[in-house]
Amino acid sequence: MAELVLRGLSKCFGEVTAVAGVDLTVASGEFVSLLGPSGCGKTTVLRMLAGLVEPTAGAVLIDGEDVTRLPSHRRRLGLVFQSYALFPHLSVFDNVAFGLRRQGVRGAALTERTMAALALVRLGQLAERLPRQLSGGQQQRVALARAVAPAPRLLLLDEPLSNLDALLRDEMQIELKRLQRELRITSIFVTHDQAEALSLADRVCVLREGRVQQVGTPEEIYHRPASGFVAAFIGRSNRLPATVEAADGAGAVLRLADGTRLATAARGLAAGATVAAIIRHHAVRPAAAGLAGTVALRSFAGAQVQLVVRLAGGGELVAQCATGTPGAALAAGDAVQLAIEPADVFVAPDSGTA
Amino acid sequence: MSAQRGIGLLLITPLGLVLLVAFVLPVLLMLPTSFRPYTAGGPAATGWTLDNYTQIVTDPYFHEVLGRTFTMGAVVTLLCLLAGYPLALVLARAQPATQRWLTLLVVFPLLLNLVVRSFGWIALLANHGLVNNALIAAHLIAAPLRLMYNLTGLVIGLVHILLPFMVLVLVAALRAVPRDAEAAAGTLGAGPLKTFFLVTLPLTGPGMFAGSVLVFVLSISALVTPRLLGGPAYKVMATVIYDEFLASLDWPSGAALAFVLTLIALIIVAAAGLLTRRWTAAP
């Protein structure tokens, strides 16, 4: 229940700049996800928020109070680790009560608040167990209860779901979102999993090489990526090398390696530049006219059918069609025409890393 | 699975044989000796007796030696723990480059011969040794302090010799403490001191215990240092056993004492193993 402001937050490890001037404002009760590939500095940002890493420059403000130089035990926040980091020598109850005891809560109030936190994650019946007697999912829920029990100002989550198997992860996602809604606690969630970030967060902050690429709602990030990097990172995309043939205020025409032309709505491109066209799988649709090719592979995935199409001029495109649409009925070897809306063609600088 | 076990058995066979022939057999050969009556002149006595064991239980001299041995063991263990823990903490948390140098410094005394190190302590602790001379020259004391031929001397020497064992065990225990758990204690409002006493120290408990058992068993069975720093009069179990065998030529008594000491050490090690298993196993 606190507002969080990051102002020009930076961290250098020797010569390496891990975080380069991150500005971010998180409203009270908001759930923000820091999303980026490994090594983008997202965990370093989180550890600076927690007071575990000292920033090289910049400031962290919680409710207007500058906590940049405050040691972590005086920041009053909850941190959930990827490794859970439960105290192995303490029972589940004592783990969850740890933060409350540090605040001087004793006796009946301690029992009541600890059990309430355990009830939140539905583990009240396991209070007497030791962490090693619990499954991974249960341990993660204890870690969550431990972090929220002392009513912290901020809840920080460092890839808390990445050590769980897929089924459990989906379950925990829902649990986490429900908990965050119930407690209305300002939360920062670090992840490299775009699906997790999009489904959990109110807003997503995409990081790359220590810099903020885009901050927005999951819908904005998905439908209006600010850069080719964000477009390539979110969703599953085709990536085609191209050169900008012509550009004006309304968009540009790209020339693919094989000579075919592709219209894009991306603006601010310079004619002649070497770029990469980023096209999401689902934006590639079989149509009456468009890029010509043959279906090389077809794979069925339940609600979706994926087609790998070899273009007539060389190169490959992956198209994704909903089951039941005409495209889904195509078989390997069939000729096909592919249509792509200009608005669905994002452009990234051809750096090779995106 | 069984093939793997067969290979495992094969691999430990050479060392197993060496231990059996060079260690277990000689010890077992001493067992009958410890039940023989003592006859002056050598071990070739006949008949059986329990006297060698009953005298250990009844003779106040042996009570004193046993008490002294265990007091010494306890004090040495406690001091090693108190001196070793901070050192191990610094070592475990140092930068890798510093860590290499510190480890070398800790292990270095082990590379020196035990006798040399004990003589070094004699030079320091004797009545006209370096320490007493310096204290007298500084007019801090009038007469030399008795630093040798008593518990003080033995404890000083043994702590110095056994400290590396304690430190190495503690460093391993400290490295196994998850740093995230300590960071978690911090974010939950525990300052560095509270974090140490509530998280780090309890988590190194089994390590402290293992190190203590090791140091205790090594100190009650140490011979060279007690012999040199304890002199002819201040005796512990190991020196008494040595003298029974080589000075009095009373092999039966010496063997009985040796078995008592071995039995005590074995009981301590077994109890320690049992306790550790109970701590770490899920009930």
mmCIF file of N, CA, C and O in Angstrom, chain B residues 117-185:
data_model
loop_
_atom_site.group_PDB
_atom_site.id
_atom_site.type_symbol
_atom_site.label_atom_id
_atom_site.label_comp_id
_atom_site.label_asym_id
_atom_site.label_seq_id
_atom_site.Cartn_x
_atom_site.Cartn_y
_atom_site.Cartn_z
ATOM 1 N N ARG B 117 56.608 -27.858 16.165
ATOM 2 C CA ARG B 117 55.665 -26.868 16.673
ATOM 3 C C ARG B 117 55.596 -26.910 18.201
ATOM 4 O O ARG B 117 55.526 -25.881 18.861
ATOM 5 N N SER B 118 55.642 -28.113 18.766
ATOM 6 C CA SER B 118 55.578 -28.224 20.227
ATOM 7 C C SER B 118 56.831 -27.649 20.874
ATOM 8 O O SER B 118 56.756 -26.966 21.894
ATOM 9 N N PHE B 119 57.984 -27.892 20.268
ATOM 10 C CA PHE B 119 59.216 -27.294 20.797
ATOM 11 C C PHE B 119 59.178 -25.779 20.698
ATOM 12 O O PHE B 119 59.679 -25.070 21.564
ATOM 13 N N GLY B 120 58.558 -25.313 19.626
ATOM 14 C CA GLY B 120 58.376 -23.864 19.480
ATOM 15 C C GLY B 120 57.614 -23.300 20.663
ATOM 16 O O GLY B 120 57.987 -22.261 21.226
ATOM 17 N N TRP B 121 56.603 -24.018 21.074
ATOM 18 C CA TRP B 121 55.816 -23.544 22.218
ATOM 19 C C TRP B 121 56.627 -23.601 23.507
ATOM 20 O O TRP B 121 56.474 -22.744 24.377
ATOM 21 N N ILE B 122 57.525 -24.593 23.614
ATOM 22 C CA ILE B 122 58.380 -24.655 24.812
ATOM 23 C C ILE B 122 59.250 -23.401 24.875
ATOM 24 O O ILE B 122 59.357 -22.754 25.916
ATOM 25 N N ALA B 123 59.804 -23.019 23.718
ATOM 26 C CA ALA B 123 60.650 -21.825 23.677
ATOM 27 C C ALA B 123 59.862 -20.590 24.098
ATOM 28 O O ALA B 123 60.386 -19.665 24.706
ATOM 29 N N LEU B 124 58.579 -20.583 23.774
ATOM 30 C CA LEU B 124 57.758 -19.425 24.111
ATOM 31 C C LEU B 124 57.285 -19.454 25.561
ATOM 32 O O LEU B 124 57.248 -18.432 26.240
ATOM 33 N N LEU B 125 56.909 -20.650 26.048
ATOM 34 C CA LEU B 125 56.167 -20.725 27.306
ATOM 35 C C LEU B 125 57.025 -21.088 28.518
ATOM 36 O O LEU B 125 56.555 -20.992 29.650
ATOM 37 N N ALA B 126 58.278 -21.489 28.316
ATOM 38 C CA ALA B 126 59.120 -21.917 29.434
ATOM 39 C C ALA B 126 59.290 -20.781 30.445
ATOM 40 O O ALA B 126 59.012 -19.618 30.140
ATOM 41 N N ASN B 127 59.758 -21.165 31.662
ATOM 42 C CA ASN B 127 59.925 -20.165 32.719
ATOM 43 C C ASN B 127 60.809 -18.998 32.286
ATOM 44 O O ASN B 127 60.597 -17.870 32.681
ATOM 45 N N HIS B 128 61.830 -19.319 31.459
ATOM 46 C CA HIS B 128 62.641 -18.240 30.918
ATOM 47 C C HIS B 128 62.438 -18.157 29.411
ATOM 48 O O HIS B 128 63.348 -17.850 28.657
ATOM 49 N N GLY B 129 61.222 -18.457 29.026
ATOM 50 C CA GLY B 129 60.869 -18.370 27.606
ATOM 51 C C GLY B 129 60.546 -16.952 27.198
ATOM 52 O O GLY B 129 60.560 -16.023 28.012
ATOM 53 N N LEU B 130 60.228 -16.803 25.909
ATOM 54 C CA LEU B 130 60.006 -15.469 25.344
ATOM 55 C C LEU B 130 58.898 -14.717 26.066
ATOM 56 O O LEU B 130 59.037 -13.546 26.402
ATOM 57 N N VAL B 131 57.776 -15.412 26.322
ATOM 58 C CA VAL B 131 56.614 -14.735 26.893
ATOM 59 C C VAL B 131 56.924 -14.229 28.295
ATOM 60 O O VAL B 131 56.704 -13.056 28.598
ATOM 61 N N ASN B 132 57.451 -15.125 29.141
ATOM 62 C CA ASN B 132 57.752 -14.714 30.512
ATOM 63 C C ASN B 132 58.825 -13.634 30.560
ATOM 64 O O ASN B 132 58.695 -12.661 31.303
ATOM 65 N N ASN B 133 59.877 -13.774 29.745
ATOM 66 C CA ASN B 133 60.932 -12.763 29.723
ATOM 67 C C ASN B 133 60.380 -11.394 29.320
ATOM 68 O O ASN B 133 60.727 -10.370 29.904
ATOM 69 N N ALA B 134 59.515 -11.405 28.326
ATOM 70 C CA ALA B 134 58.950 -10.138 27.851
ATOM 71 C C ALA B 134 58.089 -9.504 28.941
ATOM 72 O O ALA B 134 58.168 -8.295 29.186
ATOM 73 N N LEU B 135 57.280 -10.339 29.608
ATOM 74 C CA LEU B 135 56.395 -9.810 30.648
ATOM 75 C C LEU B 135 57.206 -9.275 31.836
ATOM 76 O O LEU B 135 56.867 -8.251 32.423
ATOM 77 N N ILE B 136 58.290 -9.991 32.169
ATOM 78 C CA ILE B 136 59.134 -9.528 33.278
ATOM 79 C C ILE B 136 59.850 -8.237 32.890
ATOM 80 O O ILE B 136 59.908 -7.282 33.661
ATOM 81 N N ALA B 137 60.356 -8.201 31.657
ATOM 82 C CA ALA B 137 61.054 -7.002 31.196
ATOM 83 C C ALA B 137 60.117 -5.796 31.188
ATOM 84 O O ALA B 137 60.529 -4.665 31.417
ATOM 85 N N ALA B 138 58.830 -6.047 30.921
ATOM 86 C CA ALA B 138 57.865 -4.959 30.890
ATOM 87 C C ALA B 138 57.350 -4.644 32.293
ATOM 88 O O ALA B 138 56.475 -3.801 32.458
ATOM 89 N N HIS B 139 57.891 -5.346 33.297
ATOM 90 C CA HIS B 139 57.505 -5.160 34.699
ATOM 91 C C HIS B 139 56.030 -5.413 34.938
ATOM 92 O O HIS B 139 55.419 -4.806 35.805
ATOM 93 N N LEU B 140 55.460 -6.288 34.135
ATOM 94 C CA LEU B 140 54.055 -6.639 34.338
ATOM 95 C C LEU B 140 53.919 -7.739 35.395
ATOM 96 O O LEU B 140 52.922 -7.840 36.071
ATOM 97 N N ILE B 141 54.951 -8.575 35.507
ATOM 98 C CA ILE B 141 54.959 -9.624 36.524
ATOM 99 C C ILE B 141 56.332 -9.659 37.171
ATOM 100 O O ILE B 141 57.323 -9.234 36.565
ATOM 101 N N ALA B 142 56.371 -10.157 38.414
ATOM 102 C CA ALA B 142 57.650 -10.219 39.125
ATOM 103 C C ALA B 142 58.313 -11.572 38.912
ATOM 104 O O ALA B 142 59.500 -11.657 38.611
ATOM 105 N N ALA B 143 57.524 -12.640 39.077
ATOM 106 C CA ALA B 143 58.036 -14.000 38.887
ATOM 107 C C ALA B 143 57.402 -14.584 37.633
ATOM 108 O O ALA B 143 56.303 -14.186 37.254
ATOM 109 N N PRO B 144 58.123 -15.546 36.995
ATOM 110 C CA PRO B 144 57.572 -16.137 35.775
ATOM 111 C C PRO B 144 56.215 -16.811 36.033
ATOM 112 O O PRO B 144 56.009 -17.410 37.084
ATOM 113 N N LEU B 145 55.301 -16.696 35.053
ATOM 114 C CA LEU B 145 54.030 -17.428 35.123
ATOM 115 C C LEU B 145 54.289 -18.871 34.753
ATOM 116 O O LEU B 145 55.140 -19.163 33.914
ATOM 117 N N ARG B 146 53.529 -19.770 35.405
ATOM 118 C CA ARG B 146 53.651 -21.178 35.019
ATOM 119 C C ARG B 146 52.784 -21.432 33.796
ATOM 120 O O ARG B 146 51.572 -21.546 33.898
ATOM 121 N N LEU B 147 53.408 -21.471 32.649
ATOM 122 C CA LEU B 147 52.665 -21.656 31.407
ATOM 123 C C LEU B 147 52.843 -23.057 30.833
ATOM 124 O O LEU B 147 52.229 -23.416 29.850
ATOM 125 N N MET B 148 53.722 -23.836 31.472
ATOM 126 C CA MET B 148 53.972 -25.190 30.966
ATOM 127 C C MET B 148 53.808 -26.199 32.083
ATOM 128 O O MET B 148 53.709 -25.840 33.243
ATOM 129 N N TYR B 149 53.830 -27.480 31.735
ATOM 130 C CA TYR B 149 53.681 -28.573 32.685
ATOM 131 C C TYR B 149 52.379 -28.460 33.470
ATOM 132 O O TYR B 149 52.296 -28.868 34.622
ATOM 133 N N ASN B 150 51.379 -27.831 32.860
ATOM 134 C CA ASN B 150 50.056 -27.770 33.481
ATOM 135 C C ASN B 150 48.999 -27.671 32.377
ATOM 136 O O ASN B 150 49.322 -27.706 31.187
ATOM 137 N N LEU B 151 47.755 -27.509 32.779
ATOM 138 C CA LEU B 151 46.664 -27.469 31.816
ATOM 139 C C LEU B 151 46.854 -26.332 30.805
ATOM 140 O O LEU B 151 46.633 -26.508 29.603
ATOM 141 N N THR B 152 47.294 -25.175 31.300
ATOM 142 C CA THR B 152 47.472 -24.009 30.429
ATOM 143 C C THR B 152 48.347 -24.344 29.227
ATOM 144 O O THR B 152 47.987 -24.069 28.076
ATOM 145 N N GLY B 153 49.493 -24.955 29.493
ATOM 146 C CA GLY B 153 50.428 -25.261 28.425
ATOM 147 C C GLY B 153 49.842 -26.230 27.408
ATOM 148 O O GLY B 153 49.921 -26.020 26.192
ATOM 149 N N LEU B 154 49.223 -27.278 27.944
ATOM 150 C CA LEU B 154 48.631 -28.275 27.055
ATOM 151 C C LEU B 154 47.551 -27.658 26.174
ATOM 152 O O LEU B 154 47.462 -27.929 24.969
ATOM 153 N N VAL B 155 46.722 -26.823 26.809
ATOM 154 C CA VAL B 155 45.615 -26.215 26.078
ATOM 155 C C VAL B 155 46.143 -25.280 24.987
ATOM 156 O O VAL B 155 45.707 -25.336 23.841
ATOM 157 N N ILE B 156 47.151 -24.470 25.342
ATOM 158 C CA ILE B 156 47.715 -23.552 24.344
ATOM 159 C C ILE B 156 48.244 -24.333 23.143
ATOM 160 O O ILE B 156 47.916 -24.051 21.992
ATOM 161 N N GLY B 157 49.038 -25.348 23.442
ATOM 162 C CA GLY B 157 49.634 -26.128 22.355
ATOM 163 C C GLY B 157 48.599 -26.834 21.506
ATOM 164 O O GLY B 157 48.652 -26.797 20.269
ATOM 165 N N LEU B 158 47.632 -27.457 22.150
ATOM 166 C CA LEU B 158 46.648 -28.242 21.401
ATOM 167 C C LEU B 158 45.685 -27.359 20.608
ATOM 168 O O LEU B 158 45.285 -27.706 19.496
ATOM 169 N N VAL B 159 45.319 -26.216 21.182
ATOM 170 C CA VAL B 159 44.435 -25.304 20.438
ATOM 171 C C VAL B 159 45.129 -24.885 19.146
ATOM 172 O O VAL B 159 44.542 -24.890 18.066
ATOM 173 N N HIS B 160 46.414 -24.564 19.278
ATOM 174 C CA HIS B 160 47.169 -24.146 18.099
ATOM 175 C C HIS B 160 47.209 -25.260 17.055
ATOM 176 O O HIS B 160 47.032 -25.034 15.872
ATOM 177 N N ILE B 161 47.404 -26.477 17.520
ATOM 178 C CA ILE B 161 47.559 -27.592 16.576
ATOM 179 C C ILE B 161 46.225 -28.026 15.978
ATOM 180 O O ILE B 161 46.124 -28.399 14.808
ATOM 181 N N LEU B 162 45.147 -27.942 16.738
ATOM 182 C CA LEU B 162 43.870 -28.473 16.271
ATOM 183 C C LEU B 162 42.959 -27.414 15.637
ATOM 184 O O LEU B 162 41.947 -27.746 15.018
ATOM 185 N N LEU B 163 43.327 -26.133 15.798
ATOM 186 C CA LEU B 163 42.492 -25.064 15.240
ATOM 187 C C LEU B 163 42.208 -25.226 13.747
ATOM 188 O O LEU B 163 41.063 -25.056 13.313
ATOM 189 N N PRO B 164 43.228 -25.591 12.916
ATOM 190 C CA PRO B 164 42.939 -25.717 11.474
ATOM 191 C C PRO B 164 41.818 -26.709 11.178
ATOM 192 O O PRO B 164 40.993 -26.459 10.302
ATOM 193 N N PHE B 165 41.748 -27.811 11.945
ATOM 194 C CA PHE B 165 40.684 -28.800 11.702
ATOM 195 C C PHE B 165 39.318 -28.171 11.940
ATOM 196 O O PHE B 165 38.394 -28.319 11.143
ATOM 197 N N MET B 166 39.208 -27.449 13.059
ATOM 198 C CA MET B 166 37.946 -26.800 13.374
ATOM 199 C C MET B 166 37.581 -25.782 12.287
ATOM 200 O O MET B 166 36.457 -25.758 11.795
ATOM 201 N N VAL B 167 38.558 -24.958 11.904
ATOM 202 C CA VAL B 167 38.284 -23.900 10.931
ATOM 203 C C VAL B 167 37.832 -24.496 9.594
ATOM 204 O O VAL B 167 36.848 -24.042 9.009
ATOM 205 N N LEU B 168 38.509 -25.546 9.153
ATOM 206 C CA LEU B 168 38.152 -26.124 7.848
ATOM 207 C C LEU B 168 36.745 -26.701 7.867
ATOM 208 O O LEU B 168 35.984 -26.553 6.915
ATOM 209 N N VAL B 169 36.386 -27.351 8.969
ATOM 210 C CA VAL B 169 35.030 -27.902 9.069
ATOM 211 C C VAL B 169 34.004 -26.764 9.099
ATOM 212 O O VAL B 169 32.962 -26.821 8.433
ATOM 213 N N LEU B 170 34.309 -25.704 9.865
ATOM 214 C CA LEU B 170 33.365 -24.585 9.979
ATOM 215 C C LEU B 170 33.219 -23.828 8.660
ATOM 216 O O LEU B 170 32.115 -23.381 8.318
ATOM 217 N N VAL B 171 34.318 -23.690 7.915
ATOM 218 C CA VAL B 171 34.239 -22.994 6.627
ATOM 219 C C VAL B 171 33.286 -23.740 5.692
ATOM 220 O O VAL B 171 32.421 -23.142 5.046
ATOM 221 N N ALA B 172 33.418 -25.062 5.686
ATOM 222 C CA ALA B 172 32.519 -25.860 4.846
ATOM 223 C C ALA B 172 31.072 -25.664 5.287
ATOM 224 O O ALA B 172 30.169 -25.502 4.457
ATOM 225 N N ALA B 173 30.844 -25.638 6.603
ATOM 226 C CA ALA B 173 29.481 -25.453 7.112
ATOM 227 C C ALA B 173 28.938 -24.074 6.743
ATOM 228 O O ALA B 173 27.785 -23.926 6.346
ATOM 229 N N LEU B 174 29.798 -23.049 6.852
ATOM 230 C CA LEU B 174 29.352 -21.680 6.549
ATOM 231 C C LEU B 174 29.070 -21.509 5.065
ATOM 232 O O LEU B 174 28.154 -20.793 4.675
ATOM 233 N N ARG B 175 29.871 -22.173 4.215
ATOM 234 C CA ARG B 175 29.643 -22.060 2.776
ATOM 235 C C ARG B 175 28.321 -22.709 2.393
ATOM 236 O O ARG B 175 27.717 -22.362 1.397
ATOM 237 N N ALA B 176 27.886 -23.670 3.197
ATOM 238 C CA ALA B 176 26.641 -24.368 2.869
ATOM 239 C C ALA B 176 25.405 -23.575 3.307
ATOM 240 O O ALA B 176 24.294 -23.913 2.940
ATOM 241 N N VAL B 177 25.611 -22.515 4.091
ATOM 242 C CA VAL B 177 24.462 -21.690 4.506
ATOM 243 C C VAL B 177 23.981 -20.897 3.301
ATOM 244 O O VAL B 177 24.754 -20.175 2.692
ATOM 245 N N PRO B 178 22.709 -21.049 2.892
ATOM 246 C CA PRO B 178 22.251 -20.311 1.721
ATOM 247 C C PRO B 178 22.251 -18.804 1.980
ATOM 248 O O PRO B 178 21.662 -18.341 2.953
ATOM 249 N N ARG B 179 22.922 -18.059 1.109
ATOM 250 C CA ARG B 179 22.982 -16.605 1.285
ATOM 251 C C ARG B 179 21.601 -15.987 1.157
ATOM 252 O O ARG B 179 21.300 -14.983 1.780
ATOM 253 N N ASP B 180 20.748 -16.611 0.356
ATOM 254 C CA ASP B 180 19.392 -16.102 0.199
ATOM 255 C C ASP B 180 18.630 -16.121 1.525
ATOM 256 O O ASP B 180 17.835 -15.238 1.795
ATOM 257 N N ALA B 181 18.883 -17.162 2.339
ATOM 258 C CA ALA B 181 18.180 -17.247 3.620
ATOM 259 C C ALA B 181 18.591 -16.077 4.509
ATOM 260 O O ALA B 181 17.762 -15.497 5.204
ATOM 261 N N GLU B 182 19.877 -15.708 4.446
ATOM 262 C CA GLU B 182 20.336 -14.568 5.231
ATOM 263 C C GLU B 182 19.740 -13.268 4.693
ATOM 264 O O GLU B 182 19.303 -12.405 5.459
ATOM 265 N N ALA B 183 19.693 -13.154 3.363
ATOM 266 C CA ALA B 183 19.085 -11.963 2.758
ATOM 267 C C ALA B 183 17.606 -11.887 3.125
ATOM 268 O O ALA B 183 17.076 -10.810 3.402
ATOM 269 N N ALA B 184 16.946 -13.050 3.154
ATOM 270 C CA ALA B 184 15.527 -13.083 3.504
ATOM 271 C C ALA B 184 15.325 -12.586 4.931
ATOM 272 O O ALA B 184 14.402 -11.816 5.202
ATOM 273 N N ALA B 185 16.204 -13.001 5.844
ATOM 274 C CA ALA B 185 16.107 -12.535 7.229
ATOM 275 C C ALA B 185 16.231 -11.014 7.268
ATOM 276 O O ALA B 185 15.508 -10.338 8.005
#
